[in-house]
XYZ file of C-alpha atoms in Angstrom:
720
model
C 0.099 34.484 -0.381
C -3.544 35.299 -1.131
C -6.068 32.493 -0.820
C -7.860 32.690 -4.168
C -10.963 31.078 -2.625
C -11.211 33.442 0.364
C -13.351 36.115 -1.335
C -15.680 33.652 -2.999
C -15.995 31.692 0.176
C -16.757 34.647 2.436
C -20.462 33.982 2.165
C -20.144 30.209 2.659
C -20.785 28.839 6.130
C -19.016 25.548 6.919
C -21.066 22.749 8.385
C -21.106 22.846 12.191
C -22.049 19.465 13.604
C -23.901 19.385 16.822
C -21.837 19.090 19.995
C -23.200 16.259 22.081
C -21.669 15.736 25.501
C -19.585 12.499 25.657
C -16.756 11.777 28.001
C -14.281 8.866 28.127
C -12.202 8.198 31.244
C -9.034 6.132 31.301
C -6.254 6.021 33.909
C -7.874 8.839 35.866
C -8.017 11.145 32.757
C -11.270 12.351 31.414
C -11.517 13.612 27.802
C -14.673 15.340 26.465
C -15.427 14.262 22.958
C -18.459 16.191 21.661
C -18.250 14.752 18.107
C -17.978 11.044 18.932
C -21.653 10.680 18.076
C -20.627 10.875 14.363
C -19.216 7.342 14.588
C -22.705 5.873 13.967
C -23.004 5.900 10.193
C -26.515 4.449 10.481
C -27.574 7.765 11.986
C -29.256 9.889 9.349
C -27.742 12.997 10.933
C -24.248 11.635 10.334
C -24.951 11.001 6.669
C -26.537 14.438 6.316
C -23.494 16.008 7.913
C -21.058 14.222 5.555
C -23.130 15.220 2.588
C -23.124 18.828 3.802
C -19.397 18.650 4.114
C -19.123 17.466 0.571
C -21.352 20.218 -0.654
C -19.286 22.802 1.279
C -16.007 21.462 -0.103
C -17.378 21.456 -3.601
C -18.515 25.025 -3.243
C -15.181 26.164 -1.746
C -13.251 24.535 -4.564
C -15.627 25.434 -7.391
C -13.100 27.929 -8.716
C -10.765 24.997 -9.360
C -13.075 23.113 -11.667
C -11.264 24.135 -14.815
C -7.894 23.300 -13.331
C -9.175 19.885 -12.158
C -10.374 19.096 -15.621
C -7.080 20.180 -17.181
C -5.141 17.940 -14.769
C -7.465 15.040 -15.486
C -6.992 15.473 -19.210
C -3.218 15.704 -18.716
C -3.184 12.427 -16.805
C -5.438 10.868 -19.420
C -3.464 12.315 -22.308
C -0.167 10.901 -20.979
C -1.652 7.409 -20.529
C -1.946 4.831 -23.244
C -5.497 3.952 -22.429
C -5.701 0.888 -24.638
C -2.769 -1.251 -23.454
C -1.754 -4.634 -22.136
C 0.658 -6.037 -19.604
C 3.663 -8.230 -20.401
C 2.394 -11.837 -20.623
C 3.456 -14.120 -17.783
C 3.770 -17.856 -18.399
C 1.928 -20.388 -16.311
C 1.328 -23.879 -17.544
C 0.256 -23.970 -21.117
C -0.776 -20.336 -21.316
C 0.473 -16.744 -21.372
C -1.539 -14.622 -18.886
C -1.875 -10.854 -19.256
C -4.206 -7.908 -18.538
C -5.742 -5.486 -21.026
C -7.124 -1.955 -20.561
C -9.399 -0.418 -23.160
C -9.915 3.261 -23.845
C -13.051 4.485 -22.148
C -13.285 1.463 -19.812
C -12.767 1.903 -16.086
C -11.512 -1.596 -15.221
C -8.955 -4.085 -16.506
C -9.671 -7.205 -18.509
C -7.871 -10.500 -17.637
C -6.896 -12.580 -20.630
C -4.689 -15.469 -21.754
C -3.334 -16.908 -24.920
C -1.798 -20.324 -25.656
C 1.979 -20.955 -25.730
C 3.566 -21.447 -29.095
C 5.416 -24.476 -27.748
C 6.376 -26.074 -24.425
C 9.865 -24.591 -24.688
C 8.487 -21.084 -25.280
C 9.789 -18.718 -22.553
C 9.893 -15.493 -24.492
C 6.665 -13.571 -23.934
C 4.831 -12.717 -27.165
C 5.010 -9.027 -28.162
C 1.296 -8.189 -28.311
C -0.200 -5.163 -29.953
C -2.787 -3.359 -27.749
C -4.973 -2.764 -30.761
C -4.573 -6.061 -32.570
C -6.413 -9.338 -32.084
C -4.311 -11.954 -30.299
C -4.440 -15.439 -31.829
C -6.225 -17.840 -29.515
C -6.931 -15.085 -26.889
C -9.489 -16.021 -24.269
C -11.036 -13.314 -22.070
C -11.172 -14.675 -18.505
C -12.646 -11.852 -16.618
C -13.821 -8.427 -17.782
C -13.958 -6.153 -14.760
C -16.218 -3.765 -16.597
C -18.867 -6.399 -17.019
C -18.547 -7.543 -13.441
C -18.832 -3.888 -12.219
C -22.096 -3.158 -14.073
C -24.719 -1.725 -11.758
C -22.199 -1.020 -8.957
C -20.628 2.293 -7.973
C -17.611 0.471 -6.550
C -15.787 -2.620 -7.771
C -12.640 -4.274 -6.482
C -11.090 -7.631 -7.318
C -9.563 -9.288 -4.181
C -8.735 -12.737 -5.536
C -8.054 -14.010 -8.995
C -6.504 -17.337 -9.834
C -6.735 -20.060 -12.479
C -6.301 -23.668 -11.572
C -3.102 -25.504 -12.519
C -4.833 -27.384 -15.297
C -6.231 -24.167 -16.719
C -9.906 -25.190 -16.642
C -11.219 -23.249 -13.660
C -11.007 -19.632 -12.443
C -11.779 -18.262 -9.046
C -12.378 -14.554 -8.373
C -13.410 -12.494 -5.368
C -15.446 -9.296 -5.717
C -16.136 -6.404 -3.351
C -18.795 -3.880 -4.443
C -18.950 -1.868 -1.211
C -15.322 -1.004 -0.411
C -15.256 -2.857 2.940
C -12.744 -5.461 1.719
C -15.092 -8.397 2.230
C -15.246 -10.381 -1.008
C -17.689 -12.768 -2.528
C -15.773 -15.739 -4.079
C -17.086 -17.376 -7.255
C -15.739 -20.122 -9.578
C -16.018 -20.102 -13.342
C -15.596 -23.067 -15.659
C -13.336 -21.678 -18.462
C -14.415 -24.435 -20.842
C -18.026 -23.310 -20.802
C -17.796 -19.733 -19.505
C -20.442 -20.542 -16.824
C -20.076 -20.047 -13.094
C -20.339 -23.042 -10.845
C -22.846 -23.084 -7.991
C -19.985 -22.642 -5.481
C -20.294 -19.098 -4.046
C -18.673 -18.023 -0.805
C -19.531 -14.586 0.671
C -17.551 -12.569 3.225
C -14.078 -13.789 2.460
C -10.733 -12.094 2.775
C -8.478 -11.357 -0.242
C -6.079 -13.888 -1.666
C -7.983 -17.198 -2.002
C -6.235 -20.092 -3.804
C -6.962 -23.240 -5.691
C -5.334 -26.387 -4.357
C -2.717 -27.788 -6.778
C -5.174 -30.479 -8.048
C -7.908 -27.826 -8.550
C -10.398 -29.711 -6.433
C -10.426 -27.347 -3.408
C -10.275 -23.652 -2.528
C -8.344 -22.375 0.435
C -9.730 -19.009 1.758
C -9.843 -16.850 4.828
C -12.675 -15.116 6.756
C -12.575 -12.280 9.243
C -14.006 -11.686 12.718
C -16.185 -8.705 13.678
C -13.047 -6.561 14.105
C -12.086 -7.239 10.420
C -9.184 -9.406 11.598
C -8.485 -12.397 9.266
C -8.762 -15.165 11.842
C -9.780 -18.437 10.166
C -8.477 -20.473 7.188
C -11.077 -22.650 5.432
C -11.095 -25.511 2.953
C -13.898 -25.725 0.406
C -14.403 -28.727 -1.752
C -15.816 -27.734 -5.127
C -19.402 -29.001 -5.686
C -20.141 -29.223 -1.977
C -22.222 -27.045 0.374
C -20.218 -24.036 1.766
C -21.764 -24.829 5.151
C -19.776 -28.009 5.173
C -16.410 -26.302 4.609
C -13.663 -27.499 6.936
C -11.708 -25.234 9.352
C -8.005 -25.727 8.624
C -6.836 -23.151 11.193
C -8.325 -20.668 13.611
C -6.374 -17.974 15.523
C -8.154 -17.073 18.725
C -5.594 -14.509 19.942
C -6.864 -11.080 18.852
C -3.314 -9.794 18.432
C -2.747 -12.002 15.371
C -4.021 -12.266 11.841
C -3.833 -15.293 9.550
C -3.295 -15.925 5.846
C -2.612 -18.914 3.659
C -1.052 -19.836 0.347
C 0.686 -22.560 -1.496
C 4.444 -22.702 -2.089
C 5.557 -22.152 -5.674
C 6.619 -25.826 -5.687
C 2.993 -26.809 -4.839
C 4.448 -28.998 -2.129
C 2.910 -27.337 0.891
C 0.110 -25.054 2.054
C 1.648 -22.468 4.267
C -0.584 -20.950 6.947
C 0.933 -17.727 8.265
C 0.069 -16.223 11.602
C 1.394 -12.823 12.512
C 1.353 -9.581 14.513
C 3.556 -6.535 13.950
C 6.383 -8.151 15.903
C 5.738 -11.851 15.993
C 5.099 -14.575 13.423
C 4.389 -18.266 13.148
C 3.924 -20.596 10.240
C 2.214 -23.989 9.883
C 2.634 -26.467 7.022
C 0.016 -28.743 5.466
C 1.016 -31.293 2.788
C -0.700 -30.138 -0.383
C -1.714 -33.723 -1.293
C -3.441 -34.186 2.045
C -5.049 -30.881 2.957
C -7.188 -32.352 5.666
C -4.154 -33.503 7.575
C -3.096 -31.809 10.820
C -0.932 -28.666 10.246
C 2.490 -28.879 11.708
C 4.315 -25.792 13.033
C 7.585 -24.594 11.460
C 8.795 -22.758 14.563
C 6.516 -22.098 17.574
C 5.870 -18.440 18.095
C 8.057 -16.525 20.410
C 7.233 -12.901 21.263
C 9.275 -10.532 19.110
C 10.609 -13.211 16.735
C 9.493 -12.820 13.072
C 10.213 -15.335 10.337
C 9.090 -16.351 6.887
C 9.800 -19.687 5.132
C 9.847 -20.962 1.559
C 10.236 -24.464 0.216
C 13.037 -25.730 -2.044
C 14.699 -28.932 -2.984
C 18.483 -29.004 -2.448
C 20.506 -32.096 -3.273
C 17.325 -34.063 -3.539
C 16.083 -33.122 -0.052
C 13.040 -30.974 0.847
C 14.269 -27.944 2.730
C 12.936 -24.721 4.040
C 14.810 -21.470 3.685
C 13.817 -19.329 6.697
C 14.386 -15.617 7.023
C 14.264 -14.632 10.681
C 15.200 -11.955 13.239
C 16.022 -14.161 16.167
C 19.045 -12.303 17.633
C 19.441 -10.731 14.164
C 17.903 -7.253 13.972
C 18.148 -6.970 10.191
C 17.380 -10.703 9.720
C 19.486 -13.700 8.588
C 18.715 -16.569 6.251
C 18.983 -20.159 7.338
C 18.274 -23.529 5.798
C 16.500 -26.336 7.681
C 15.126 -29.742 6.818
C 11.441 -29.515 5.901
C 10.825 -32.651 7.807
C 12.327 -31.203 10.975
C 12.215 -27.369 10.813
C 13.248 -27.058 14.485
C 16.333 -29.105 13.932
C 19.757 -28.049 12.798
C 19.994 -24.633 11.093
C 22.539 -24.040 8.402
C 23.266 -20.240 8.124
C 23.091 -19.275 4.456
C 23.328 -15.488 4.831
C 24.450 -14.270 8.269
C 23.038 -11.145 9.844
C 24.743 -7.973 8.577
C 23.846 -4.784 10.420
C 22.468 -2.205 8.027
C 21.525 -4.784 5.329
C 17.910 -5.510 5.926
C 16.901 -8.880 4.375
C 13.330 -8.615 3.112
C 12.305 -11.927 1.580
C 13.394 -14.916 -0.467
C 11.400 -16.268 -3.412
C 12.462 -19.904 -4.038
C 12.518 -21.611 -7.433
C 13.713 -25.134 -8.303
C 17.289 -24.230 -9.081
C 17.892 -20.903 -7.359
C 16.322 -18.186 -5.197
C 15.732 -14.448 -5.562
C 16.630 -12.468 -2.465
C 15.182 -9.005 -1.784
C 17.013 -6.707 0.668
C 17.657 -3.068 1.491
C 21.062 -1.386 1.669
C 21.873 2.314 1.630
C 18.240 3.240 1.650
C 17.404 1.386 -1.591
C 15.737 -1.906 -2.396
C 18.022 -4.554 -4.003
C 17.617 -7.903 -5.758
C 20.068 -10.791 -5.879
C 20.168 -14.261 -7.215
C 20.912 -16.879 -4.495
C 22.982 -19.903 -5.408
C 21.744 -22.782 -3.256
C 25.022 -24.623 -3.401
C 27.298 -22.002 -1.886
C 25.016 -19.297 -0.651
C 26.506 -16.679 -2.959
C 24.232 -13.747 -3.974
C 24.710 -12.141 -7.335
C 23.202 -8.657 -7.076
C 21.439 -7.023 -10.024
C 22.907 -3.661 -10.745
C 21.222 -0.476 -12.071
C 22.646 2.840 -13.203
C 20.278 5.268 -11.490
C 21.115 6.714 -8.002
C 17.510 6.261 -6.923
C 15.149 3.416 -8.050
C 12.651 0.830 -6.967
C 12.932 -2.790 -7.961
C 11.177 -6.037 -7.108
C 10.017 -9.418 -8.475
C 6.732 -9.599 -10.314
C 4.757 -12.311 -12.145
C 6.753 -15.490 -11.517
C 4.305 -18.327 -11.001
C 6.400 -21.091 -12.594
C 8.664 -23.431 -10.393
C 11.433 -23.912 -12.907
C 11.817 -20.987 -15.301
C 15.083 -19.949 -16.977
C 14.350 -16.256 -16.170
C 12.937 -14.210 -13.325
C 10.512 -11.455 -14.026
C 11.254 -8.159 -12.324
C 9.750 -4.682 -12.134
C 11.836 -1.508 -12.079
C 11.103 2.232 -11.954
C 12.505 5.449 -10.631
C 11.187 8.988 -10.122
C 12.070 9.670 -13.740
C 11.981 6.235 -15.392
C 8.458 4.876 -16.065
C 7.542 1.406 -14.852
C 9.753 -1.125 -16.679
C 9.431 -4.893 -16.959
C 12.572 -7.058 -17.398
C 13.292 -10.759 -17.574
C 16.600 -11.497 -15.923
C 18.216 -14.517 -17.593
C 19.846 -16.587 -14.892
C 22.386 -18.441 -17.057
C 23.757 -15.402 -18.907
C 23.091 -12.631 -16.413
C 21.402 -10.623 -19.218
C 18.599 -8.158 -18.363
C 16.016 -8.469 -21.125
C 13.705 -5.513 -21.620
C 10.119 -6.650 -22.049
C 8.222 -3.351 -21.752
C 8.333 0.142 -20.457
C 5.193 2.015 -19.388
C 4.346 4.290 -22.358
C 4.126 7.956 -21.363
C 2.451 9.894 -24.168
C 2.856 13.593 -25.046
C 6.561 13.622 -25.638
C 7.806 12.643 -22.191
C 11.557 12.730 -21.978
C 13.166 11.464 -18.735
C 16.227 13.617 -19.258
C 13.998 16.660 -18.743
C 13.677 15.698 -15.077
C 16.151 15.259 -12.240
C 16.143 13.187 -9.053
C 18.519 13.265 -6.057
C 18.683 12.484 -2.339
C 19.685 15.056 0.198
C 20.006 14.665 3.991
C 18.303 16.685 6.704
C 19.551 16.600 10.316
C 17.064 15.663 13.013
C 17.119 17.383 16.366
C 18.911 14.387 17.905
C 21.546 14.504 15.178
C 20.222 11.635 13.007
C 20.575 12.163 9.253
C 17.237 11.818 7.525
C 17.122 11.028 3.812
C 14.946 13.238 1.568
C 14.295 12.308 -2.001
C 13.677 15.006 -4.650
C 12.362 15.020 -8.229
C 11.959 18.124 -10.332
C 11.737 19.432 -13.872
C 15.142 20.768 -14.977
C 13.794 23.721 -16.997
C 12.813 25.458 -13.725
C 16.382 25.290 -12.445
C 18.133 22.984 -10.033
C 16.702 22.662 -6.490
C 18.207 25.093 -3.979
C 19.121 27.702 -6.511
C 16.161 29.808 -5.492
C 13.021 28.980 -3.442
C 10.535 26.844 -5.324
C 7.143 25.341 -4.533
C 7.596 22.002 -2.795
C 5.183 19.072 -2.208
C 6.580 17.092 0.663
C 5.245 13.553 1.225
C 5.690 11.340 4.297
C 4.490 8.122 5.888
C 6.757 6.616 8.605
C 4.946 3.550 10.099
C 4.922 -0.252 9.952
C 8.407 -0.359 8.480
C 6.893 0.617 5.143
C 9.304 2.176 2.720
C 8.319 4.921 0.283
C 10.069 3.894 -2.850
C 11.281 6.267 -5.613
C 8.687 5.207 -8.141
C 7.217 6.891 -11.217
C 3.892 8.679 -11.335
C 2.079 10.007 -14.413
C -0.078 12.190 -12.278
C 2.986 13.782 -10.595
C 4.073 15.216 -13.884
C 1.205 17.678 -13.726
C 2.831 19.376 -10.756
C 6.469 18.923 -11.837
C 5.600 20.596 -15.144
C 4.290 23.592 -13.228
C 7.512 24.010 -11.331
C 6.792 22.077 -8.192
C 9.536 19.993 -6.560
C 8.199 16.708 -5.239
C 9.964 15.460 -2.118
C 9.759 12.383 0.135
C 10.801 12.663 3.773
C 11.965 9.111 4.638
C 11.313 9.525 8.326
C 11.850 7.019 11.149
C 9.079 4.524 11.539
C 9.475 3.533 7.943
C 11.803 0.885 6.733
C 14.113 2.740 4.291
C 17.253 2.520 6.480
C 16.744 -0.925 8.048
C 14.937 -2.411 11.026
C 16.429 0.030 13.551
C 14.926 2.849 11.559
C 11.514 1.331 12.154
C 12.221 0.633 15.857
C 13.213 4.280 16.336
C 9.836 5.469 15.104
C 7.222 3.304 16.884
C 5.692 2.779 20.302
C 7.318 5.251 22.751
C 9.630 6.487 20.051
C 6.771 7.572 17.751
C 7.428 11.197 18.171
C 10.573 10.787 16.118
C 8.364 10.274 13.034
C 6.759 13.654 13.475
C 9.825 15.643 14.445
C 11.847 14.054 11.591
C 9.238 15.361 9.138
C 9.265 18.800 10.653
C 13.142 18.806 10.568
C 13.053 17.791 6.954
C 10.703 20.665 6.170
C 12.949 23.082 8.046
C 15.986 21.842 6.142
C 14.272 22.465 2.814
C 13.461 26.011 3.924
C 16.886 26.691 5.483
C 18.771 25.413 2.392
C 16.718 27.665 0.060
C 14.717 24.921 -1.661
C 11.424 26.575 -0.627
C 9.613 28.781 1.875
C 6.784 28.032 4.273
C 4.400 29.869 1.941
C 5.391 27.499 -0.853
C 5.389 24.184 1.042
C 2.500 21.680 1.155
C 2.662 18.388 3.084
C 0.827 15.182 2.159
C 0.350 11.842 3.845
C -2.232 9.083 3.990
C -3.568 6.605 6.528
C -0.804 6.398 9.181
C 0.834 9.134 7.126
C -2.352 11.058 7.808
C -1.585 10.780 11.499
C 1.790 12.283 10.621
C 0.040 15.131 8.884
C -2.220 15.878 11.864
C 0.749 15.728 14.275
C 2.921 18.074 12.215
C 0.039 20.525 11.811
C -0.022 20.789 15.528
C 3.741 20.802 16.040
C 4.736 23.357 13.298
C 1.725 24.910 11.613
C 3.860 27.867 10.566
C 5.994 25.697 8.316
C 3.302 24.816 5.795
C 0.906 26.588 3.432
C -1.274 23.528 3.255
C -1.700 19.944 4.439
C -3.333 17.187 2.347
C -4.431 14.252 4.560
C -5.740 11.151 2.825
C -7.829 8.710 4.954
C -5.997 10.160 7.988
C -5.598 8.220 11.265
C -6.090 11.440 13.236
C -8.252 10.172 16.125
C -5.736 7.426 16.967
C -6.176 7.323 20.755
C -9.939 6.872 20.562
C -9.434 4.025 18.095
C -6.585 2.269 19.898
C -8.436 2.412 23.149
C -11.452 0.439 21.825
C -10.616 -3.287 21.146
C -14.075 -3.725 19.578
C -13.067 -1.537 16.601
C -11.595 -3.025 13.450
C -7.958 -4.075 13.819
C -7.396 -2.190 17.108
C -5.816 -5.025 19.091
C -3.457 -5.865 16.236
C -2.307 -2.247 16.288
C -1.079 -2.376 19.872
C 2.237 -3.719 18.739
C 2.795 -0.650 16.545
C 1.492 2.124 18.862
C 1.317 0.564 22.287
C -1.612 -0.454 24.456
C -3.093 2.702 25.949
C -6.112 0.750 27.360
C -3.933 -1.176 29.899
C -0.837 1.006 30.115
C -1.095 4.480 31.623
C 2.289 5.463 30.263
C 1.317 4.601 26.704
C -1.951 6.453 27.225
C -0.234 9.613 28.313
C 2.373 9.341 25.502
C -0.319 8.883 22.739
C -2.503 11.622 24.194
C 0.490 13.899 23.860
C 0.697 13.534 20.087
C -2.637 12.309 18.660
C -3.920 15.118 16.356
C -7.552 15.285 17.500
C -6.783 15.857 21.210
C -3.999 18.288 20.452
C -5.651 20.813 18.173
C -4.295 24.149 19.348
C -6.495 27.185 19.977
C -3.422 29.446 19.714
C -2.168 28.162 16.281
C -2.613 29.669 12.832
C -3.195 26.475 10.932
C -2.397 26.076 7.277
C -5.167 25.232 4.868
C -6.228 21.561 5.292
C -7.921 19.076 2.987
C -8.990 15.721 4.504
C -10.146 12.990 2.198
C -11.913 9.881 3.480
C -14.418 7.095 2.514
C -17.620 6.069 4.202
C -16.864 2.285 3.972
C -13.219 2.422 4.963
C -12.660 -0.322 7.531
C -9.054 0.543 8.326
C -9.380 4.247 9.193
C -13.047 5.014 9.871
C -14.528 8.151 8.257
C -15.386 9.474 11.727
C -11.742 10.250 12.434
C -11.206 12.997 9.834
C -14.829 14.164 10.329
C -14.210 14.817 13.975
C -10.801 16.276 13.307
C -12.120 18.807 10.823
C -14.926 19.852 13.132
C -12.400 20.461 15.940
C -10.017 22.361 13.660
C -12.830 24.674 12.596
C -13.526 25.478 16.312
C -10.112 27.135 16.449
C -10.531 28.956 13.157
C -8.664 26.630 10.791
C -9.589 26.608 7.149
C -10.274 22.859 6.898
C -12.168 20.927 4.255
C -13.540 17.402 4.322
C -14.256 15.263 1.237
C -15.919 11.923 1.921
C -16.469 9.313 -0.802
C -19.886 7.870 0.040
C -19.279 4.513 -1.780
C -15.573 3.631 -1.361
C -13.068 2.060 1.082
C -9.567 2.713 2.334
C -8.118 2.815 -1.155
C -10.542 5.463 -2.309
C -12.757 5.261 -5.410
C -12.527 2.333 -7.803
C -11.993 2.547 -11.570
C -9.030 4.250 -13.210
C -10.850 7.258 -14.522
C -12.528 7.854 -11.161
C -9.050 7.555 -9.527
C -7.591 10.029 -11.978
C -10.373 12.483 -11.246
C -9.883 12.045 -7.579
C -6.117 12.736 -7.829
C -6.876 15.732 -10.084
C -9.092 17.126 -7.389
C -6.308 16.755 -4.832
C -3.640 18.120 -7.082
C -5.699 21.153 -8.074
C -6.244 21.984 -4.429
C -2.526 21.544 -3.713
C -1.508 23.798 -6.621
C -4.055 26.383 -5.550
C -2.550 26.429 -2.077
C 0.921 26.823 -3.532
C -0.270 29.527 -5.858
C 1.442 27.747 -8.735
C -1.588 27.815 -11.012
C -4.540 30.253 -11.060
C -8.027 29.199 -12.222
C -6.893 30.142 -15.719
C -3.909 27.812 -15.162
C -1.297 30.475 -15.770
C 1.842 29.432 -13.748
C 3.152 31.810 -11.176
C 5.768 31.510 -8.393
C 4.448 30.796 -4.957
C 7.864 31.554 -3.496
C 7.815 34.989 -5.077
C 4.378 35.765 -3.607
C 5.305 34.753 -0.071
């Protein structure tokens, strides 16, 4: 396949950062790292280099400007820009969000209930004025004067009179909390900088519970602020000194308790504080034990306060027990026993019943839990692949539960599930403009075989008019993640239609290290089994080639964050399998990061990757797979695009910057794009995000040869 940009780029010289001698030595091994100096973003030479990389990438992709604009317009044209969410009832109000054509950010609104017995959300017209509507927060107003804007906390007090919100205008995920009086529209003097996401009002609306982070960006302290008092006088409710653990806090749906959660990747602990006495001493639910995870929620059963606790103590895929809230360490009543292969994910408790989330057969499921007998009534759906979960259920005693549903071909759909009748009431489906018809697209799951014999699920979605997958080689976009037990769900994407409509098959390799197939699936892709994640992805790619779905010249891989580590690893393992690799905020200098406990979140990460600082075996294992150290001088690498952000606190910009520099040393065609005002999630604002995705998709389609600069489709498989 001919690289359309090769001729135009012949005269372009990529940035070549200075090599400055720097060596690190651990466990008797010395590694020379000549690009480590780029870690200092206060160094003007670093900023100059990143800007040069951006200019080079822009020049190298200038021939795609028209295609980028077409894809952006396709995304925009399929999106109902002026729209609103399904209202969710809380107290005396219906709460919902609006989007307005031409506006980057959402607008938070509410409207009064018609009556106290009103549980049917009003059908609101996006263009019409809503009777009694009150605009609570307009993100477009709050974002004025800022290149970046993110809302990290948003809550209204139980009595509906006050609103708290947390704003980040840098992308570093530190938020400034403010409080607004909704009766006057004026902000109160209370302002708290440097908080984490997810602050909450106390049930009486007199206090705010929030978290702050240490220098390593680890949430470590829970605070109590009394409205109208000096922030300097805020009380510490809980502090976690162990650097392996993070903390969070929130109130139970019943408003009975404040729950302070402490956790690492493998261990958790919870503390309860009575909501009517927030300055009282927290009491532990179960004392932490290494390797035991649990999560509790409050309910009232037969007039008694109880906790339902989901745990993995001698239960790999978790079991659900009930204990007395007054004595959590006392007698346990098993409600749902451990069932291998059925991974219990979480229980949301309501006054009269609970909603259980779990995974079975590689798919997420929901069921209604009867407190009396422990029976679970599973919600059933017709499609073979789908994603489902609860959404927008703040009330303690509703007659319905709000759920969200989607598939690769079904746009995001909101239902209310009526508990008494078992009816699934459609409230809204995401509009997809331009004549979208789900029946024009197909989805399926196939199985690849890993080298050790393990079957690996691969999900596919395609446009039927180009033929069924496997009939003849087609361009394939293969996505992967495979860490932290995170599952890649078969959800809908408007942006994805721009590649499906050009004949590309989108595929997801559900590799080990994720959570798709249960807890063991995760265990088999972490620590000293991490290589399985990478080899699984390679084996999935080989399966797609061997079975005639695609060819190496028509295959592009994508992954982000820990999935970016996956991309870097497979580029080294099997560069011949891919035409291109798209790595978003990639964790490609993992060993350097995990060796330095002063860096953000490093110590917490030891449970996922191992501790190479103190364990020579872990050091050797990680050094054997981390992308930066293993760039191969003998490899013919595919085209690579790495995308990062200057203010990312989870995966620092320096990792892809160093990786790209090292790749270029061995002759790889690697591009770096760095957002200079953004964080881990990339740019803010929906139009900015669409343009960012259009940039990536245009590059991807160019690599596949699917669309020329004049956007005339052609077959990458045929040109291979």
